[in-house]
Coordinates of C-alpha atoms and ligand atoms in Angstrom, one line a residue:
M208 CA 0.4 -19.9 16.2
D209 CA -2.1 -19.2 19.0
F210 CA -4.1 -16.8 16.8
T211 CA -5.9 -16.8 13.4
P212 CA -4.1 -14.4 11.1
A213 CA -6.1 -11.7 9.3
V214 CA -5.8 -13.7 6.0
G215 CA -7.3 -16.7 7.7
D216 CA -5.7 -20.1 8.4
M217 CA -3.9 -21.8 5.6
P218 CA -0.7 -23.9 5.0
F219 CA 1.9 -21.2 5.7
T220 CA 5.6 -21.6 5.1
P221 CA 7.8 -21.6 8.3
Q222 CA 8.9 -18.0 7.3
Q223 CA 5.3 -16.9 6.9
R224 CA 4.4 -18.4 10.3
S225 CA 7.3 -16.7 12.1
L226 CA 6.7 -13.3 10.4
L227 CA 2.9 -13.4 11.0
S228 CA 3.6 -14.2 14.7
L229 CA 6.0 -11.3 14.9
A230 CA 3.5 -8.9 13.3
N231 CA 0.7 -10.1 15.5
E232 CA 2.9 -9.6 18.7
L233 CA 4.1 -6.1 17.6
G234 CA 0.6 -5.1 16.5
R235 CA -1.2 -6.3 19.7
S236 CA 1.4 -5.1 22.2
R237 CA 2.7 -1.9 20.6
F238 CA 0.8 -0.7 17.5
A239 CA -2.8 -1.0 18.7
P240 CA -2.3 0.9 22.0
R241 CA -0.7 3.8 20.1
A242 CA -3.1 4.0 17.1
A243 CA -5.4 6.6 18.6
Q244 CA -2.6 9.0 19.2
W245 CA -1.5 9.2 15.5
D246 CA -5.1 9.6 14.5
R247 CA -5.8 12.4 17.1
E248 CA -2.6 14.3 16.3
A249 CA -2.4 13.5 12.5
S250 CA 1.2 12.6 13.4
F251 CA 3.5 10.0 11.9
P252 CA 3.9 6.7 13.8
F253 CA 7.7 7.1 14.5
A254 CA 7.6 4.8 17.5
N255 CA 6.1 2.0 15.4
Y256 CA 8.8 2.5 12.8
S257 CA 11.5 2.1 15.5
D258 CA 9.9 -1.2 16.3
L259 CA 9.7 -2.2 12.6
R260 CA 13.3 -1.3 12.2
D261 CA 14.5 -3.2 15.3
A262 CA 12.5 -6.3 14.2
G263 CA 14.2 -6.2 10.7
L264 CA 10.8 -5.6 9.1
L265 CA 12.0 -2.5 7.1
A266 CA 14.2 -4.9 5.2
M267 CA 11.6 -7.7 5.0
C268 CA 11.5 -7.8 1.2
V269 CA 15.1 -7.0 0.6
P270 CA 16.7 -10.2 -0.9
H271 CA 18.6 -12.5 1.4
Q272 CA 21.8 -12.0 -0.5
S273 CA 21.5 -8.2 0.1
G274 CA 21.1 -8.7 3.9
G275 CA 17.2 -8.6 4.1
L276 CA 14.7 -11.2 5.1
G277 CA 14.0 -12.1 1.5
A278 CA 10.2 -12.3 1.9
D279 CA 8.2 -12.8 -1.3
Y280 CA 5.1 -10.9 -2.5
A281 CA 2.5 -13.3 -0.9
T282 CA 4.3 -13.2 2.4
Y283 CA 4.4 -9.4 2.4
M284 CA 0.7 -9.3 1.6
M285 CA -0.2 -11.6 4.5
V286 CA 2.0 -9.7 7.0
A287 CA 0.7 -6.3 5.9
A288 CA -2.9 -7.5 6.6
E289 CA -1.8 -8.6 10.0
I290 CA -0.3 -5.2 10.8
G291 CA -3.3 -3.4 9.3
R292 CA -5.5 -5.1 11.9
F293 CA -3.8 -3.2 14.6
C294 CA -2.8 0.1 13.0
G295 CA -4.0 1.1 9.5
V296 CA -1.6 4.0 9.1
T297 CA 1.5 1.8 10.0
S298 CA 0.5 -0.8 7.5
L299 CA -0.3 1.6 4.7
T300 CA 2.9 3.7 5.0
W301 CA 4.9 0.5 5.4
N302 CA 3.5 -0.5 2.1
M303 CA 5.0 2.5 0.4
H304 CA 8.4 1.7 1.9
I305 CA 8.2 -2.1 1.2
C306 CA 7.1 -1.5 -2.4
S307 CA 10.2 0.6 -3.0
T308 CA 12.2 -2.5 -2.2
M309 CA 9.9 -4.9 -4.1
W310 CA 9.8 -2.9 -7.3
T311 CA 13.6 -2.8 -7.3
G312 CA 13.9 -6.4 -6.1
M313 CA 11.6 -9.2 -7.1
L314 CA 9.5 -7.2 -9.5
A315 CA 12.6 -6.0 -11.5
D316 CA 13.8 -9.6 -11.6
G317 CA 10.7 -10.5 -13.5
I318 CA 11.0 -7.8 -16.2
S319 CA 13.1 -8.3 -19.3
M320 CA 16.1 -6.0 -19.5
T321 CA 19.2 -5.9 -21.7
Q322 CA 22.3 -7.4 -20.1
E323 CA 23.7 -3.9 -19.7
Q324 CA 20.5 -2.6 -18.0
R325 CA 20.5 -5.7 -15.7
A326 CA 24.1 -5.1 -14.6
E327 CA 23.4 -1.4 -14.0
H328 CA 20.3 -2.1 -12.0
E329 CA 21.9 -4.8 -9.9
R330 CA 24.7 -2.5 -9.0
R331 CA 22.5 0.4 -8.1
R332 CA 19.9 -1.4 -6.1
E333 CA 22.6 -2.7 -3.8
M334 CA 23.1 0.9 -2.6
H335 CA 19.4 1.3 -1.9
F336 CA 19.2 -2.0 -0.2
A337 CA 22.2 -1.3 2.0
R338 CA 20.6 2.0 3.1
V339 CA 17.6 0.1 4.3
V340 CA 19.5 -2.8 5.8
K341 CA 22.4 -1.0 7.4
E342 CA 21.0 2.5 8.1
G343 CA 17.3 1.6 8.6
A344 CA 16.4 4.1 5.9
I345 CA 12.8 4.7 5.0
Y346 CA 11.6 5.1 1.4
A347 CA 8.4 6.9 0.4
Q348 CA 6.5 6.4 -2.9
P349 CA 5.1 9.7 -4.1
F350 CA 3.4 9.1 -7.5
S351 CA 0.2 11.1 -7.3
E352 CA -0.1 14.6 -8.9
G353 CA -3.8 15.2 -9.1
S354 CA -3.8 14.4 -12.8
A355 CA -4.5 11.2 -14.8
A356 CA -0.8 10.2 -14.4
A357 CA -1.1 8.2 -11.2
A358 CA -4.1 6.4 -12.9
G359 CA -1.6 5.3 -15.6
R360 CA -3.5 7.4 -18.2
A361 CA -1.0 10.2 -18.9
P362 CA 2.7 11.0 -18.4
F363 CA 3.8 12.4 -15.0
G364 CA 4.0 16.2 -15.0
T365 CA 7.1 16.0 -12.7
T366 CA 10.1 15.9 -15.0
A367 CA 13.8 14.9 -14.9
R368 CA 16.3 16.4 -17.3
K369 CA 19.6 14.6 -17.9
V370 CA 22.6 16.6 -16.8
E371 CA 26.2 15.7 -16.1
G372 CA 26.3 12.9 -13.5
G373 CA 22.6 12.8 -12.8
W374 CA 19.2 14.4 -13.2
L375 CA 17.5 17.7 -12.5
V376 CA 14.0 17.1 -11.1
N377 CA 11.2 19.7 -11.2
G378 CA 7.5 19.4 -10.3
R379 CA 5.1 18.7 -7.5
K380 CA 3.5 15.6 -5.9
I381 CA 0.4 15.4 -3.8
F382 CA -0.5 12.9 -1.1
A383 CA 3.0 11.8 -0.3
S384 CA 2.6 9.5 2.6
L385 CA 5.6 9.5 5.0
A386 CA 6.2 13.2 4.2
G387 CA 8.8 14.4 6.7
A388 CA 9.5 10.8 7.9
A389 CA 11.1 9.3 4.8
N390 CA 14.8 9.6 4.1
Y391 CA 14.3 9.0 0.4
Y392 CA 11.3 9.8 -1.9
G393 CA 10.9 7.4 -4.8
V394 CA 9.5 9.8 -7.3
L395 CA 8.0 8.8 -10.7
C396 CA 8.7 11.5 -13.3
T397 CA 8.9 11.9 -17.0
E398 CA 12.2 12.2 -18.7
D399 CA 12.4 15.7 -20.2
K400 CA 13.9 15.1 -23.7
G401 CA 13.3 18.6 -24.7
D402 CA 10.4 17.8 -27.1
A403 CA 6.8 18.9 -26.8
H404 CA 5.4 15.4 -26.5
P405 CA 6.1 13.7 -23.2
D406 CA 5.6 9.9 -23.3
V407 CA 4.6 7.5 -20.5
R408 CA 7.2 5.1 -21.8
D409 CA 9.8 7.6 -20.6
T410 CA 8.8 7.4 -17.0
L411 CA 11.8 7.4 -14.6
Y412 CA 11.8 6.2 -11.0
L413 CA 14.3 8.2 -9.0
A414 CA 15.1 8.3 -5.3
V415 CA 15.3 11.9 -4.1
P416 CA 17.2 12.2 -0.8
A417 CA 15.2 14.2 1.8
T418 CA 18.1 16.5 2.3
S419 CA 18.3 17.6 -1.3
E420 CA 18.5 21.3 -2.1
G421 CA 15.4 22.5 -3.8
F422 CA 13.2 19.8 -2.2
A423 CA 10.4 20.9 0.1
I424 CA 7.3 19.6 1.9
A425 CA 4.3 21.8 1.7
G426 CA 0.6 22.0 2.5
E427 CA -1.8 21.3 5.4
W428 CA -2.7 17.7 6.5
D429 CA -6.0 17.4 8.3
P430 CA -8.0 14.6 6.5
L431 CA -10.9 12.4 7.4
G432 CA -9.0 9.2 7.8
M433 CA -5.5 7.6 7.6
R434 CA -4.4 10.7 9.5
G435 CA -1.1 9.3 10.6
T436 CA 0.1 8.8 7.1
V437 CA 1.0 12.5 6.9
S438 CA 0.5 12.5 3.2
R439 CA 1.5 16.1 2.4
N440 CA 2.6 17.7 -0.8
L441 CA 6.2 17.8 -2.2
T442 CA 7.8 20.3 -4.4
F443 CA 11.0 19.9 -6.5
K444 CA 12.8 22.9 -7.9
D445 CA 15.9 22.0 -9.9
V446 CA 16.7 19.2 -7.5
F447 CA 19.8 17.4 -8.5
V448 CA 20.0 13.6 -8.0
S449 CA 22.9 11.5 -9.0
D450 CA 22.7 8.7 -11.6
D451 CA 22.9 6.1 -8.9
E452 CA 19.6 7.3 -7.4
Q453 CA 17.8 5.6 -10.3
L454 CA 15.7 2.9 -8.7
M455 CA 15.1 1.3 -12.1
P456 CA 16.9 1.8 -15.5
R457 CA 15.4 4.2 -18.0
G458 CA 12.1 2.9 -19.4
I459 CA 11.8 -0.1 -17.1
Y460 CA 9.2 1.2 -14.7
F461 CA 6.6 1.5 -17.6
K462 CA 7.4 -2.1 -18.6
G463 CA 7.1 -3.2 -15.0
A464 CA 3.7 -1.6 -14.5
Q465 CA 2.5 -3.4 -17.7
T466 CA 4.0 -6.7 -16.6
W467 CA 3.1 -6.9 -13.0
P468 CA -0.5 -5.7 -12.3
A469 CA -0.4 -7.4 -8.9
M470 CA 1.9 -4.7 -7.7
F471 CA -1.0 -2.3 -7.7
F472 CA -2.9 -4.6 -5.3
T473 CA -0.4 -4.0 -2.4
L474 CA -2.6 -1.3 -0.8
A475 CA -5.4 -3.8 -0.2
P476 CA -3.9 -5.8 2.8
T477 CA -4.1 -2.8 5.0
Y478 CA -7.9 -2.6 4.4
L479 CA -8.4 -6.3 4.9
G480 CA -6.7 -5.9 8.3
I481 CA -9.0 -3.0 9.1
A482 CA -12.1 -5.1 8.1
N483 CA -10.9 -7.9 10.4
A484 CA -10.4 -5.4 13.3
A485 CA -14.0 -4.0 12.8
Y486 CA -15.4 -7.6 12.8
D487 CA -13.4 -8.7 15.8
F488 CA -14.5 -5.6 17.7
T489 CA -18.1 -6.2 16.9
V490 CA -18.0 -9.8 18.2
S491 CA -16.4 -8.8 21.5
Y492 CA -18.7 -5.8 21.9
L493 CA -21.9 -7.8 21.4
R494 CA -20.5 -10.4 23.8
G495 CA -19.9 -7.6 26.4
E496 CA -16.2 -8.3 26.4
V497 CA -14.5 -5.1 25.3
P498 CA -11.9 -4.2 28.0
G499 CA -12.8 -1.1 30.0
E500 CA -16.5 -1.2 28.9
P501 CA -19.4 -2.2 31.0
P502 CA -20.0 -6.0 30.5
V503 CA -23.3 -5.4 28.7
K504 CA -24.3 -8.2 26.4
R505 CA -26.1 -7.4 23.2
R506 CA -25.8 -10.7 21.5
M507 CA -29.3 -12.0 22.2
Y508 CA -31.0 -9.9 19.6
P509 CA -31.7 -11.8 16.3
T510 CA -31.1 -8.6 14.3
K511 CA -27.6 -8.4 15.6
Q512 CA -27.0 -12.1 15.0
V513 CA -28.0 -11.6 11.4
S514 CA -25.7 -8.6 11.0
V515 CA -22.7 -10.4 12.4
A516 CA -23.4 -13.3 10.0
Q517 CA -23.6 -10.9 7.1
M518 CA -20.3 -9.3 8.2
R519 CA -18.6 -12.7 8.4
I520 CA -19.9 -13.7 5.0
Q521 CA -18.5 -10.5 3.5
L522 CA -15.2 -10.9 5.3
E523 CA -14.8 -14.5 4.2
T524 CA -15.5 -13.5 0.6
M525 CA -12.9 -10.8 0.8
K526 CA -10.3 -13.2 2.3
A527 CA -11.0 -15.9 -0.2
L528 CA -10.5 -13.5 -3.2
F529 CA -7.5 -11.9 -1.5
V530 CA -5.7 -15.2 -0.8
R531 CA -6.4 -16.5 -4.3
A532 CA -5.1 -13.3 -5.8
I533 CA -1.8 -13.3 -3.8
Q534 CA -1.2 -16.9 -4.6
E535 CA -1.6 -16.5 -8.3
A536 CA 0.2 -13.1 -8.6
Q537 CA 2.6 -13.4 -11.5
P538 CA 4.2 -11.4 -14.4
N539 CA 1.9 -11.1 -17.5
P540 CA -1.1 -12.9 -15.9
P541 CA -3.7 -14.4 -18.1
K542 CA -7.0 -12.6 -18.5
D543 CA -8.9 -14.6 -15.9
V544 CA -6.2 -14.1 -13.3
R545 CA -6.2 -10.3 -14.0
M546 CA -10.0 -10.2 -13.7
R547 CA -9.8 -12.0 -10.3
L548 CA -7.1 -9.5 -9.2
Y549 CA -9.4 -6.6 -10.0
A550 CA -12.3 -8.3 -8.3
A551 CA -10.2 -8.9 -5.2
Q552 CA -9.1 -5.2 -5.1
Y553 CA -12.7 -4.0 -5.5
A554 CA -14.1 -6.5 -2.9
V555 CA -11.5 -5.6 -0.3
M556 CA -11.4 -1.8 -0.8
E557 CA -15.2 -1.4 -0.9
G558 CA -15.9 -4.2 1.5
A559 CA -13.7 -2.8 4.3
N560 CA -15.8 0.3 4.5
D561 CA -19.0 -1.7 4.3
I562 CA -18.0 -3.9 7.2
C563 CA -17.0 -0.9 9.3
R564 CA -20.4 0.7 8.4
L565 CA -22.2 -2.5 9.5
A566 CA -20.1 -2.7 12.6
I567 CA -21.2 0.7 13.8
R568 CA -24.9 0.1 12.9
T569 CA -24.9 -3.2 14.7
C570 CA -23.0 -2.3 17.8
G571 CA -25.0 1.0 18.2
G572 CA -24.5 4.6 19.3
Q573 CA -22.2 4.0 22.3
S574 CA -19.8 2.1 20.0
M575 CA -18.8 5.1 18.0
M576 CA -17.4 7.1 20.9
R577 CA -13.8 8.3 20.3
H578 CA -12.3 6.3 23.1
L579 CA -13.2 3.1 21.1
P580 CA -11.4 2.2 17.8
L581 CA -14.5 1.7 15.7
E582 CA -15.1 5.2 14.5
R583 CA -11.4 5.5 13.5
L584 CA -11.6 2.2 11.6
Y585 CA -14.7 3.5 9.8
R586 CA -12.9 6.7 8.8
D587 CA -9.7 5.0 7.8
S588 CA -11.5 2.4 5.8
R589 CA -13.2 5.1 3.7
C590 CA -9.8 5.9 2.1
G591 CA -9.1 2.5 0.5
S592 CA -11.3 2.8 -2.6
L593 CA -10.0 6.3 -3.4
M594 CA -6.4 5.3 -3.9
L595 CA -4.9 5.4 -7.3
P596 CA -4.2 3.7 -9.7
W597 CA -6.9 1.2 -8.7
T598 CA -9.7 3.3 -7.2
A599 CA -13.0 1.4 -7.1
E600 CA -14.2 3.5 -10.1
L601 CA -11.1 2.7 -12.1
V602 CA -11.3 -1.0 -11.3
L603 CA -14.9 -1.1 -12.6
D604 CA -13.8 0.8 -15.6
R605 CA -11.0 -1.6 -16.4
M606 CA -13.0 -4.8 -15.7
G607 CA -15.8 -3.8 -17.9
R608 CA -13.7 -2.7 -20.8
E609 CA -11.2 -5.6 -20.6
T610 CA -14.1 -8.1 -20.3
L611 CA -15.9 -6.8 -23.4
Y612 CA -12.9 -5.9 -25.6
E613 CA -9.9 -8.1 -26.4
P614 CA -6.6 -6.3 -26.8
G615 CA -6.6 -4.2 -29.9
E616 CA -10.4 -4.5 -30.5
K617 CA -12.3 -1.3 -31.5
D618 CA -15.8 -0.4 -32.6
E619 CA -15.1 1.2 -36.0
Ligands
FAD702 C1 -4.5 8.2 3.0 C2 -4.0 8.3 1.6 C3 -2.6 8.1 1.4 C4 -2.1 8.3 0.1 N1 -0.7 8.1 -0.1 C5 -0.2 8.2 -1.3 C6 1.2 8.0 -1.5 O1 2.0 7.7 -0.6 N2 1.7 8.2 -2.8 C7 0.9 8.5 -3.8 O2 1.4 8.6 -4.9 N3 -0.4 8.8 -3.6 C8 -1.0 8.6 -2.4 N4 -2.3 8.8 -2.2 C9 -3.1 9.4 -3.3 C10 -4.1 8.5 -4.0 O3 -3.4 7.4 -4.6 C11 -4.8 9.3 -5.1 O4 -3.8 9.9 -6.0 C12 -5.6 10.5 -4.6 O5 -6.5 10.0 -3.7 C13 -6.3 11.1 -5.8 O6 -7.1 12.2 -5.4 P1 -7.8 13.1 -6.5 O7 -8.7 14.0 -5.8 O8 -6.8 13.7 -7.4 O9 -8.6 11.9 -7.2 P2 -9.5 11.8 -8.5 O10 -9.8 13.2 -9.1 O11 -10.6 10.9 -8.3 O12 -8.5 11.1 -9.5 C14 -7.2 11.6 -9.9 C15 -7.1 11.8 -11.3 O13 -7.1 10.5 -12.0 C16 -7.8 10.6 -13.2 N5 -8.9 9.7 -13.2 C17 -9.8 9.4 -12.2 N6 -10.7 8.6 -12.7 C18 -10.4 8.3 -14.0 C19 -11.0 7.5 -15.0 N7 -12.1 6.7 -14.8 N8 -10.3 7.4 -16.2 C20 -9.2 8.1 -16.4 N9 -8.7 8.9 -15.5 C21 -9.2 9.0 -14.3 C22 -8.3 12.0 -13.3 O14 -7.5 12.7 -14.2 C23 -8.2 12.6 -11.9 O15 -8.0 13.9 -11.9 C24 -2.9 8.7 -0.9 C25 -4.2 8.9 -0.7 C26 -4.8 8.7 0.5 C27 -6.3 8.9 0.7

């Protein structure tokens, strides 16, 4: 490799080397030059998705035996950081799509199921994988509802009632990245069993085809950052989906979320990529080497040298935690591993915005003009620590509580 990946240099597998090189090449030559357009128009990066599809990257985490590239969790996390370095919205939305294949693929493989459930799941997921591999289908992941549900603290308000041959879905989702671009929306909802006490253990994970009757996309989309994600609202009014659209058997999503906390860390690589981009920009700006800009050097000022050193230290801390967390990701992690995972999430999500803030302060006023990427990186980086279920606030909340209380412990 003739570049240092966003995660830093480390002993990569041959597949990781080749995918990182591919991501770097696509990012450098295609995604970076287009990034300002999606941001300006708040439009979806369709052109980048054509490139991802042609390169086989939509099926990157579909298992080999189902026609995909069979990349594992750590490989995905590294490649997503590399893409995030060139286009945050492409990396973030690709995360929603890739996770739809990881939850049904390797994650589901690590969750205990009855033989019957396993057989049903393996049959159904082949249909979803084939859509991605053969048709280049895109899956979105709309979980959020503006309630405590996406934080894992309450049942989803969107419901699915069992009917002959499938499910009737009703409800509303907010912030659905890929709205209007996805072919399928992987919706989390609560099984409506007709009683008055919905239960998080009855969470269902269903793929709603974009063409379904009763499905609609609504609302404006004009946010501060991550504008190209086009995360609009979705409404479901008596939407029928067939049984085979179940992305996981009944009750298994809840188990999966308990078993695999590292799956909630998958939004972080985008922001590690953004932090790298802000740092790289700062170095070339201070050296007077940004293409198209006057070759003014600003590197001789001790204050700027100190700032760059601070940025590098923060970036290295983020990378070290990130790499450790992706290497030790596992089902049912021991407490220490879980704590490091939370720490990694917090460090990356808050750190990305911190590095962008320092980058603007250090480079100075002319660096925040719209024709340069820094102000977009700054706005995009602000979104990271707001994303559920592991917002910066909720991570602090979990870490503090889980450090001081062992499972089941109470004060009186
Ligand atoms: C660019 C972008 C893209 C996104 N894409 C997606 C997507 O594709 N799919 C998706 O599902 N979501 C997506 N989201 C949404 C995101 O994950 C959050 O759901 C959203 O930012 C929450 O906004 P809010 O104003 O409701 O947040 P908040 O009000 O901060 O939190 C939401 C709810 O969680 C609960 N909550 C918050 N803090 C706590 C706490 N400490 N303890 C208990 N409960 C708490 C509260 O009930 C609160 O109403 C995206 C967000 C952004 C910014």
